[in-house]
Short mmCIF file of C-alpha atoms in Angstrom, two decimals:
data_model
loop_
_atom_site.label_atom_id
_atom_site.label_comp_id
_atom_site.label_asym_id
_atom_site.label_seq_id
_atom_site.Cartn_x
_atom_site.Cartn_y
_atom_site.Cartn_z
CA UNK J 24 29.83 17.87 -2.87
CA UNK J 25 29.26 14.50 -4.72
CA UNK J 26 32.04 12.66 -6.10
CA UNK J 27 32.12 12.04 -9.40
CA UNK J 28 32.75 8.90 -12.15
CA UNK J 29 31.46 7.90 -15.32
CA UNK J 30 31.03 4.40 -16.97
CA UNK J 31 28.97 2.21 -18.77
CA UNK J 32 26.06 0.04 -17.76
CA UNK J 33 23.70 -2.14 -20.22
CA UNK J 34 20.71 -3.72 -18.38
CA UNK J 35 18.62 -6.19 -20.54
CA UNK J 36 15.26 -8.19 -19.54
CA UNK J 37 13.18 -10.54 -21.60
CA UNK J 38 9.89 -8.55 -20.56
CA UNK J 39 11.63 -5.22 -20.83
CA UNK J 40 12.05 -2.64 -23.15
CA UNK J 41 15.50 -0.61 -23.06
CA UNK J 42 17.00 2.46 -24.57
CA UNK J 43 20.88 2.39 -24.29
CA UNK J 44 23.24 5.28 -25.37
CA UNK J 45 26.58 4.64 -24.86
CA UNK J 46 28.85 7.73 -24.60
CA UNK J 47 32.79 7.95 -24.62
CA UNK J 48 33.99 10.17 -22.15
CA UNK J 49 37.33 11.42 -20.91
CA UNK J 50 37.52 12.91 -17.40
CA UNK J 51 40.96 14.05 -16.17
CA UNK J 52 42.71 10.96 -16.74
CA UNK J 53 40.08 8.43 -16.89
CA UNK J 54 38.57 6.98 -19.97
CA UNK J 55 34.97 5.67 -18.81
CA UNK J 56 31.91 5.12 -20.61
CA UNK J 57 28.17 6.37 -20.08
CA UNK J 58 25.00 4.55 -20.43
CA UNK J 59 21.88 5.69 -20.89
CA UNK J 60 18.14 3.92 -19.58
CA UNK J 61 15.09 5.62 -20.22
CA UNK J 62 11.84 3.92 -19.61
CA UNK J 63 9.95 3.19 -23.03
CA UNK J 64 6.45 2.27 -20.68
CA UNK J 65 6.73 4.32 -17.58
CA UNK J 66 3.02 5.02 -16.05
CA UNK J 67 1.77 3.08 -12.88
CA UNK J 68 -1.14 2.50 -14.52
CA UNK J 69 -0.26 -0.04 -16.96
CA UNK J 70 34.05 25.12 -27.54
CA UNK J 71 37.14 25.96 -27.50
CA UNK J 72 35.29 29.63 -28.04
CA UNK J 73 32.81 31.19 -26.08
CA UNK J 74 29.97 32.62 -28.56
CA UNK J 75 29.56 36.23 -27.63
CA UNK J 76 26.00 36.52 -28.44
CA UNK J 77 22.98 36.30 -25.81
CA UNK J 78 21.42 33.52 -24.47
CA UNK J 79 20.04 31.13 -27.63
CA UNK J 80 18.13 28.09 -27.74
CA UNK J 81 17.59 25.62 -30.16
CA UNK J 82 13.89 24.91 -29.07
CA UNK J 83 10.76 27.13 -28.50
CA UNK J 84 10.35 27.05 -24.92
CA UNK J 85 6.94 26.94 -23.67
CA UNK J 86 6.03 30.62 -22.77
CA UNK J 87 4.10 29.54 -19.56
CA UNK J 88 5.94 26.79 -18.01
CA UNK J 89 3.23 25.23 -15.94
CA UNK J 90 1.83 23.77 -19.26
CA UNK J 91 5.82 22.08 -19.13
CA UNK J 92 4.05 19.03 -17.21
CA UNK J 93 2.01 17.93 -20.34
CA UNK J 94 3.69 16.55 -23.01
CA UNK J 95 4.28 18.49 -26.15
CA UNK J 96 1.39 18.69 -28.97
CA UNK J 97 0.56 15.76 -30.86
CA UNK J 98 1.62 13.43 -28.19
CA UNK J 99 -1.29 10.70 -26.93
CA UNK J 100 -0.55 8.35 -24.37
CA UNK J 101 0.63 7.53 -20.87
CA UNK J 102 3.54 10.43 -19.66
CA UNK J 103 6.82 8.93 -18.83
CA UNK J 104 9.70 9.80 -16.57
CA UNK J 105 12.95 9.24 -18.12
CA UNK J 106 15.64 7.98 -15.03
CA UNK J 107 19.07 8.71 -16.66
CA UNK J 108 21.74 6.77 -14.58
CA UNK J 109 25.75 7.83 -14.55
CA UNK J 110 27.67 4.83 -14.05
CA UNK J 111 31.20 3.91 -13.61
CA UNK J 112 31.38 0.23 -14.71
CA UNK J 113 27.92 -0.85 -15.05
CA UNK J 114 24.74 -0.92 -12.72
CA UNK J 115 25.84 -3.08 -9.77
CA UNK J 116 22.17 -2.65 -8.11
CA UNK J 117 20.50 -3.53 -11.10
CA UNK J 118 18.78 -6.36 -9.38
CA UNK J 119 17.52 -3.64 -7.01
CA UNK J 120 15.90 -1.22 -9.60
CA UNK J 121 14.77 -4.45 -11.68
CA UNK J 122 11.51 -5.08 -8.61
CA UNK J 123 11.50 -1.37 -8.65
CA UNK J 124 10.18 -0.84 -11.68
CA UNK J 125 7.18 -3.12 -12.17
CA UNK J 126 7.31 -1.96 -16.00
CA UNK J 127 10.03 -1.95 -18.33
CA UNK J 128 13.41 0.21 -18.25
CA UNK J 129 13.35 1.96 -20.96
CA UNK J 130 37.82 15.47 -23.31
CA UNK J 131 34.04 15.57 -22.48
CA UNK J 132 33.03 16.84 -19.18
CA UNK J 133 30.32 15.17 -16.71
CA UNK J 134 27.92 18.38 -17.29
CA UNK J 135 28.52 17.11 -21.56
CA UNK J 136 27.54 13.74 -20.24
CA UNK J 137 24.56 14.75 -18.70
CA UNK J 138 23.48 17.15 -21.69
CA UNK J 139 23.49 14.27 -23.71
CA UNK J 140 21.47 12.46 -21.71
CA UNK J 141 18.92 14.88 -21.36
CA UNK J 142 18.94 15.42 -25.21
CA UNK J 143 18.87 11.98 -26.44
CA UNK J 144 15.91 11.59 -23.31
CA UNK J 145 14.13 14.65 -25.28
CA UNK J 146 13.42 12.99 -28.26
CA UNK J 147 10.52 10.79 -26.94
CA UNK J 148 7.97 13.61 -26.70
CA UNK J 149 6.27 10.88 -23.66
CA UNK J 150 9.77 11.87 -20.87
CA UNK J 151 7.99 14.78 -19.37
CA UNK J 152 10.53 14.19 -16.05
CA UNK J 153 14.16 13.50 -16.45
CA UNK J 154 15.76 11.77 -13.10
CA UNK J 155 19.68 12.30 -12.70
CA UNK J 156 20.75 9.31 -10.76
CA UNK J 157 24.37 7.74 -10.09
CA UNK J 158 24.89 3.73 -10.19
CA UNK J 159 25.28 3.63 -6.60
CA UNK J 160 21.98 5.32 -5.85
CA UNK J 161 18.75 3.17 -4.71
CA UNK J 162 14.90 4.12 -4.95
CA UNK J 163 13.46 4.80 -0.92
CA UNK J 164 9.75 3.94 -2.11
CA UNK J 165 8.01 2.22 -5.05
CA UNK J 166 7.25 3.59 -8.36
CA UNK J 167 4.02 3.93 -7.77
CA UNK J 168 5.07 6.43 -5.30
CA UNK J 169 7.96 8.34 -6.80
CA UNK J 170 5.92 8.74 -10.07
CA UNK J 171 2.88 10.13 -8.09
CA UNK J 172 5.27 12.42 -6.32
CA UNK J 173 7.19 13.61 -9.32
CA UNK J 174 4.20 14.39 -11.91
CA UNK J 175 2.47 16.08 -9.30
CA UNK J 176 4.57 18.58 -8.77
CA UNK J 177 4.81 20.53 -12.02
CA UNK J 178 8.56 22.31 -10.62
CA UNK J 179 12.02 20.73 -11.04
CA UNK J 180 14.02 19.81 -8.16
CA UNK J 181 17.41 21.61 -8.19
CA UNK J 182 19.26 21.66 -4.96
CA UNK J 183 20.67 25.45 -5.97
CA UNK J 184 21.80 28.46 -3.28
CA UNK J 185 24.39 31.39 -3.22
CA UNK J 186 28.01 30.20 -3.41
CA UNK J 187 29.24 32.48 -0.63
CA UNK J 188 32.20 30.99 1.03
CA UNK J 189 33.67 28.66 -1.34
CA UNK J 190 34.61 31.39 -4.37
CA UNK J 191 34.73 29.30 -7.29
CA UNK J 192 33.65 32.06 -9.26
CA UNK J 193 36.36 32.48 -12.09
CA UNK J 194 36.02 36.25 -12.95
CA UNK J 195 36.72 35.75 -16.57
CA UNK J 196 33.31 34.25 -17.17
CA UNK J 197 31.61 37.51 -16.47
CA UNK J 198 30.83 38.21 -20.22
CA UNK J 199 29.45 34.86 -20.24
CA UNK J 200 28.29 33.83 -16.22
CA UNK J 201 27.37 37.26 -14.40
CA UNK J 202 28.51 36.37 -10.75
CA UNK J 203 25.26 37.49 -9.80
CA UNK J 204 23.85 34.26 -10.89
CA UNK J 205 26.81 31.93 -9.76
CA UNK J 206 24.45 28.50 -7.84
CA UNK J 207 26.13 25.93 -6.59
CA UNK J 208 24.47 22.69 -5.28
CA UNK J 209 24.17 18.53 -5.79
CA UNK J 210 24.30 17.52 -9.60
CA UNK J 211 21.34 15.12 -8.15
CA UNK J 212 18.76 17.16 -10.83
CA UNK J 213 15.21 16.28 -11.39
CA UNK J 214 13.88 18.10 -14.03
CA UNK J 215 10.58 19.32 -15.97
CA UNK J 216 10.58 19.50 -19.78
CA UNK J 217 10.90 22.95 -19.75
CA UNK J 218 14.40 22.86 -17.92
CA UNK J 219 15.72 19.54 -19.66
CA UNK J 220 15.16 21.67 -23.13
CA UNK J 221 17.16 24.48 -21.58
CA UNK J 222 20.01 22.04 -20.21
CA UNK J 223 20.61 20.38 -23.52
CA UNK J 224 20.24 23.75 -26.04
CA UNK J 225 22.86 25.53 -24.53
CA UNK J 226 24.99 26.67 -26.25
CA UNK J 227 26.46 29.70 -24.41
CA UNK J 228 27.27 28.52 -20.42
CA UNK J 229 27.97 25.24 -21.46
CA UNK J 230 31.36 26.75 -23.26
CA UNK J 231 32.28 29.09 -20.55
CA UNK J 232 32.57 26.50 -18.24
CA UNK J 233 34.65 24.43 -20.56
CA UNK J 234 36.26 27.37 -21.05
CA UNK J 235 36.67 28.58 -17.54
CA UNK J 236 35.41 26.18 -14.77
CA UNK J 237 37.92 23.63 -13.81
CA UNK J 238 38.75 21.31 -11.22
CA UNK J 239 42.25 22.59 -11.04
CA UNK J 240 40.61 25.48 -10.03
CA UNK J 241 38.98 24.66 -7.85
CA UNK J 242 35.85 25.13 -9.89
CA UNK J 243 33.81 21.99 -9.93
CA UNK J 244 31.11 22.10 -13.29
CA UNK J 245 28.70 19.30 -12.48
CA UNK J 246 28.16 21.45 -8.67
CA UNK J 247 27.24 24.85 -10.44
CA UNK J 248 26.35 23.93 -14.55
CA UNK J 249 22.55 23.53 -14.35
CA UNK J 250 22.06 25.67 -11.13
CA UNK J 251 23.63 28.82 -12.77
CA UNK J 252 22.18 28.25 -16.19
CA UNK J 253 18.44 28.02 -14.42
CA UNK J 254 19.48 30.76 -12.71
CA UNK J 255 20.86 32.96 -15.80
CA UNK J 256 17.17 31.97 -17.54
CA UNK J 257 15.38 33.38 -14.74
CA UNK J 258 13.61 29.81 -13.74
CA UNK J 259 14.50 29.54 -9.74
CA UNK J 260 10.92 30.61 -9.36
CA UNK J 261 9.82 27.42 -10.82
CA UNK J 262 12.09 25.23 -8.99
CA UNK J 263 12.34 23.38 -5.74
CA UNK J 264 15.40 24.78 -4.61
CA UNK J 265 16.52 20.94 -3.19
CA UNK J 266 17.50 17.78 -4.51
CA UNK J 267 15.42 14.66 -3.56
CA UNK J 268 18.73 12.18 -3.62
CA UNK J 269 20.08 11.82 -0.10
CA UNK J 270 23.58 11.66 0.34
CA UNK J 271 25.08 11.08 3.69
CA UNK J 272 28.13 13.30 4.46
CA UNK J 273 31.25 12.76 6.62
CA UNK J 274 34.55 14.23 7.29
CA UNK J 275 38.00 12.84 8.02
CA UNK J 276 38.51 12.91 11.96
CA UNK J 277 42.08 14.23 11.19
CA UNK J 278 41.63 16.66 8.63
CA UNK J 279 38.89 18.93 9.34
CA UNK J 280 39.02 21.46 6.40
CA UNK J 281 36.07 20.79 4.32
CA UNK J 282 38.21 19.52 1.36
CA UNK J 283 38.07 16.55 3.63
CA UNK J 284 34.44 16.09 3.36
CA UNK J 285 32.96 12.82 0.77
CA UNK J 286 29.77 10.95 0.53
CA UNK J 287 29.40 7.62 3.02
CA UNK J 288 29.16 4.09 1.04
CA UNK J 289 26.14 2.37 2.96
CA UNK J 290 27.20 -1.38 3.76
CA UNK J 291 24.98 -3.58 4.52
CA UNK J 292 25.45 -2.95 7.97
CA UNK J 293 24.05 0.59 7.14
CA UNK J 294 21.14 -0.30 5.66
CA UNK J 295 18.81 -1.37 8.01
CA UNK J 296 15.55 -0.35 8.56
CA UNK J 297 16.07 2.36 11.21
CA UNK J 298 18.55 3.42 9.01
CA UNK J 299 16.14 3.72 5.80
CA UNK J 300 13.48 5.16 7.99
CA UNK J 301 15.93 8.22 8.94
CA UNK J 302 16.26 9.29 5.61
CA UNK J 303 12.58 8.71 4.64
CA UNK J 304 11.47 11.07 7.85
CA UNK J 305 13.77 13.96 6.90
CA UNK J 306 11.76 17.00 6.17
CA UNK J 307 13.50 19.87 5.93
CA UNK J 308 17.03 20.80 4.47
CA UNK J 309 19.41 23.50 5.79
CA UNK J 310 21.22 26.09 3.70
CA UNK J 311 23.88 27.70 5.79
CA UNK J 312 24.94 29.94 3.54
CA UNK J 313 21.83 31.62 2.69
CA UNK J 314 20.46 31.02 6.51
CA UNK J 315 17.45 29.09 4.54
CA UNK J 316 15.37 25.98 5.98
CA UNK J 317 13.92 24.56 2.81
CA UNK J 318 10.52 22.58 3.73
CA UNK J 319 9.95 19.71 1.53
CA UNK J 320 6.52 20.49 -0.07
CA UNK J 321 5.11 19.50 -3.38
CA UNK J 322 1.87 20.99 -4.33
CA UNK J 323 1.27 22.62 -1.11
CA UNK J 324 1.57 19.06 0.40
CA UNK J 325 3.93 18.27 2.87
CA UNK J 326 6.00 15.72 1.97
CA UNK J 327 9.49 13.39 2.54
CA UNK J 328 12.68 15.38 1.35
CA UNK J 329 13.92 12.20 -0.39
CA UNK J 330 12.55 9.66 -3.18
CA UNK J 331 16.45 8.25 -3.72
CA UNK J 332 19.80 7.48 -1.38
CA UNK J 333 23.25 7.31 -2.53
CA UNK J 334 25.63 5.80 -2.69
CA UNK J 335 24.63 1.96 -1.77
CA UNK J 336 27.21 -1.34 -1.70
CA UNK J 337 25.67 -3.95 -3.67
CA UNK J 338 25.40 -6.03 -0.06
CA UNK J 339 23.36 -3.28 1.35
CA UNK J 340 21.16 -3.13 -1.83
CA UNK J 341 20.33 -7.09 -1.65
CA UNK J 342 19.07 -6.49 1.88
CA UNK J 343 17.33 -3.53 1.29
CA UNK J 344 15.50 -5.54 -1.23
CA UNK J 345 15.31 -8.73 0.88
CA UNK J 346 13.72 -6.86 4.10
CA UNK J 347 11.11 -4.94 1.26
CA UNK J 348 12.30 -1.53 1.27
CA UNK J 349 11.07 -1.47 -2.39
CA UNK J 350 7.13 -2.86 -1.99
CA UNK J 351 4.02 -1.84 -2.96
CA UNK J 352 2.71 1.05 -1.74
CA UNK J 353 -0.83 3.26 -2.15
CA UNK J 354 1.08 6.74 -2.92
CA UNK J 355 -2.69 9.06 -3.20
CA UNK J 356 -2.53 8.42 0.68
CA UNK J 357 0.60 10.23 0.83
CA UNK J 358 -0.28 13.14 -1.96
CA UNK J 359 -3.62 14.29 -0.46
CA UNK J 360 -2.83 17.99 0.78
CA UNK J 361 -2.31 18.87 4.29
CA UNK J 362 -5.29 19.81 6.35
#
């Protein structure tokens, strides 16, 4: 599935407001940082032991989770979605996501990283949407659209299905990880309040996968963490069982085991506009190993599989940009439910 790295990014514009954590992390060899961005105005209209008791959390979840796409109590104002980018280095397409958004930007393991993102994100009671996205990944519409898309929708998008042929299932989780509720999918998570809370108060998964879940393994965390966790509280029934970053997949011509398989860097070459159009007219995704077509629908609406693509070049990023892949767009035109 994806390839993973971790680093640092720090973004700053005169006209912008920023929110930057900066977390150390050490995956297998590599020391690499993490940077956080969550948008401070973001409307378009202006374990080394596994606990043995049950499944805790630190919050009161909301007992009926469409009321998850309001924020909590007490809270007036504009909703916000936070965007929470993993980054090697720093945010080469920063230039890119800068036009995107027309307002301002607002050994620990990648699933750690990304529970501290969703925590620190938690804190502004305004994130009611929490966007995993990589440093090489680029927007396929406005924000005008991809907000419209993603607050109407009150589900989280969690590309999640049965695990049948791979068998990363390490049987000494059972106390912890019934195999019964083993997911695997993309890390690429987009998720509601509700789900973010449950990501970042765990505190009984999240150490049997330390514990038990490594890539020596075979066992890949960020691929199953959040998919099996959902899955252990009962919540695929308020997801969207599909991931709306595109990656595009290819395989070694000379090794055709499906170790062999990694995500395609778009040049600029790749990037054209029959290229971008491709991606935005895909809509439906394939699960072979639940024999599922997944239909992209939000709200009964039919809709594009994809708001994001990974991973980008920086040259295929500045044309993107230069040819207007990220303009203005009337996104009501697109939400209005099928006839």
């Amino acid at each position: 599935m994806n390839k993973k790295g971790l680093a640092p990014g720090r973004i700053s514009w005169s006209t912008w407001k920023l929110y930057v954590i900066v977390v150390s992390l050490t995956l297998s060899i590599i020391v690499c940082m993490l940077a956080f961005l969550s948008l401070q105005i973001f409307s378009p209209s202006s374990h080394s032991q596994v606990p043995s008791s049950s499944l805790l959390s630190r919050r009161s979840l909301h007992s009926n989770w469409e009321n998850s796409i309001t924020p909590d109590d007490g809270f007036r104002g504009n909703p916000k979605v936070a965007f929470l980018f993993l980054a090697r280095r720093n945010l080469p397409l920063d230039f890119l996501w800068k036009c995107f958004f027309e307002v301002g930007w607002g050994e620990a393991s990648m699933i750690e990283a990304e529970r501290l993102l969703l925590e620190e994100a938690l804190k502004d009671p305004a994130n009611i949407r929490f966007v995993l996205l990589s440093e090489s990944c680029i927007p396929l519409y406005n924000f005008s659209y991809i907000y419209t898309y993603l607050m109407a929708s009150p589900r989280s998008f969690v590309d999640s299905f049965l695990d049948k042929k791979e068998r990363r299932y390490n049987p000494n989780m059972a106390p912890y990880v019934p195999m019964s509720k083993w997911r695997k999918g993309s890390q690429w998570i987009t998720l509601i309040r509700k789900h973010a809370e449950v990501v970042a108060d765990d505190n009984i998964v999240f150490p049997a996968f330390k514990m038990f879940c490594e890539r020596s393994s075979n066992c890949i965390p960020d691929e199953h963490y959040v998919q099996t966790l959902l899955a252990m509280h009962d919540s695929e029934g308020e997801l969207e069982r599909r991931t709306i970053t595109y990656t595009e997949w290819s395989q070694s011509a000379t090794n055709m085991d499906k170790s062999s398989w990694h995500p395609m860097t778009f040049s600029y070459a790749d990037a054209g506009p029959e290229q971008i159009k491709r991606i935005k007219d895909i809509d439906n995704v394939y699960y072979d190993s639940e024999y599922r077509t997944e239909w992209c629908h939000n709200n009964s609406t039919q809709v594009p599989c994809f708001l994001f693509a990974r991973k980008f070049s920086q040259g295929a990023a500045m044309r993107l940009l230069s040819e207007g892949v990220v303009s203005r767009f009337d996104a009501s035109a697109i939400m209005d439910p099928t006839p």
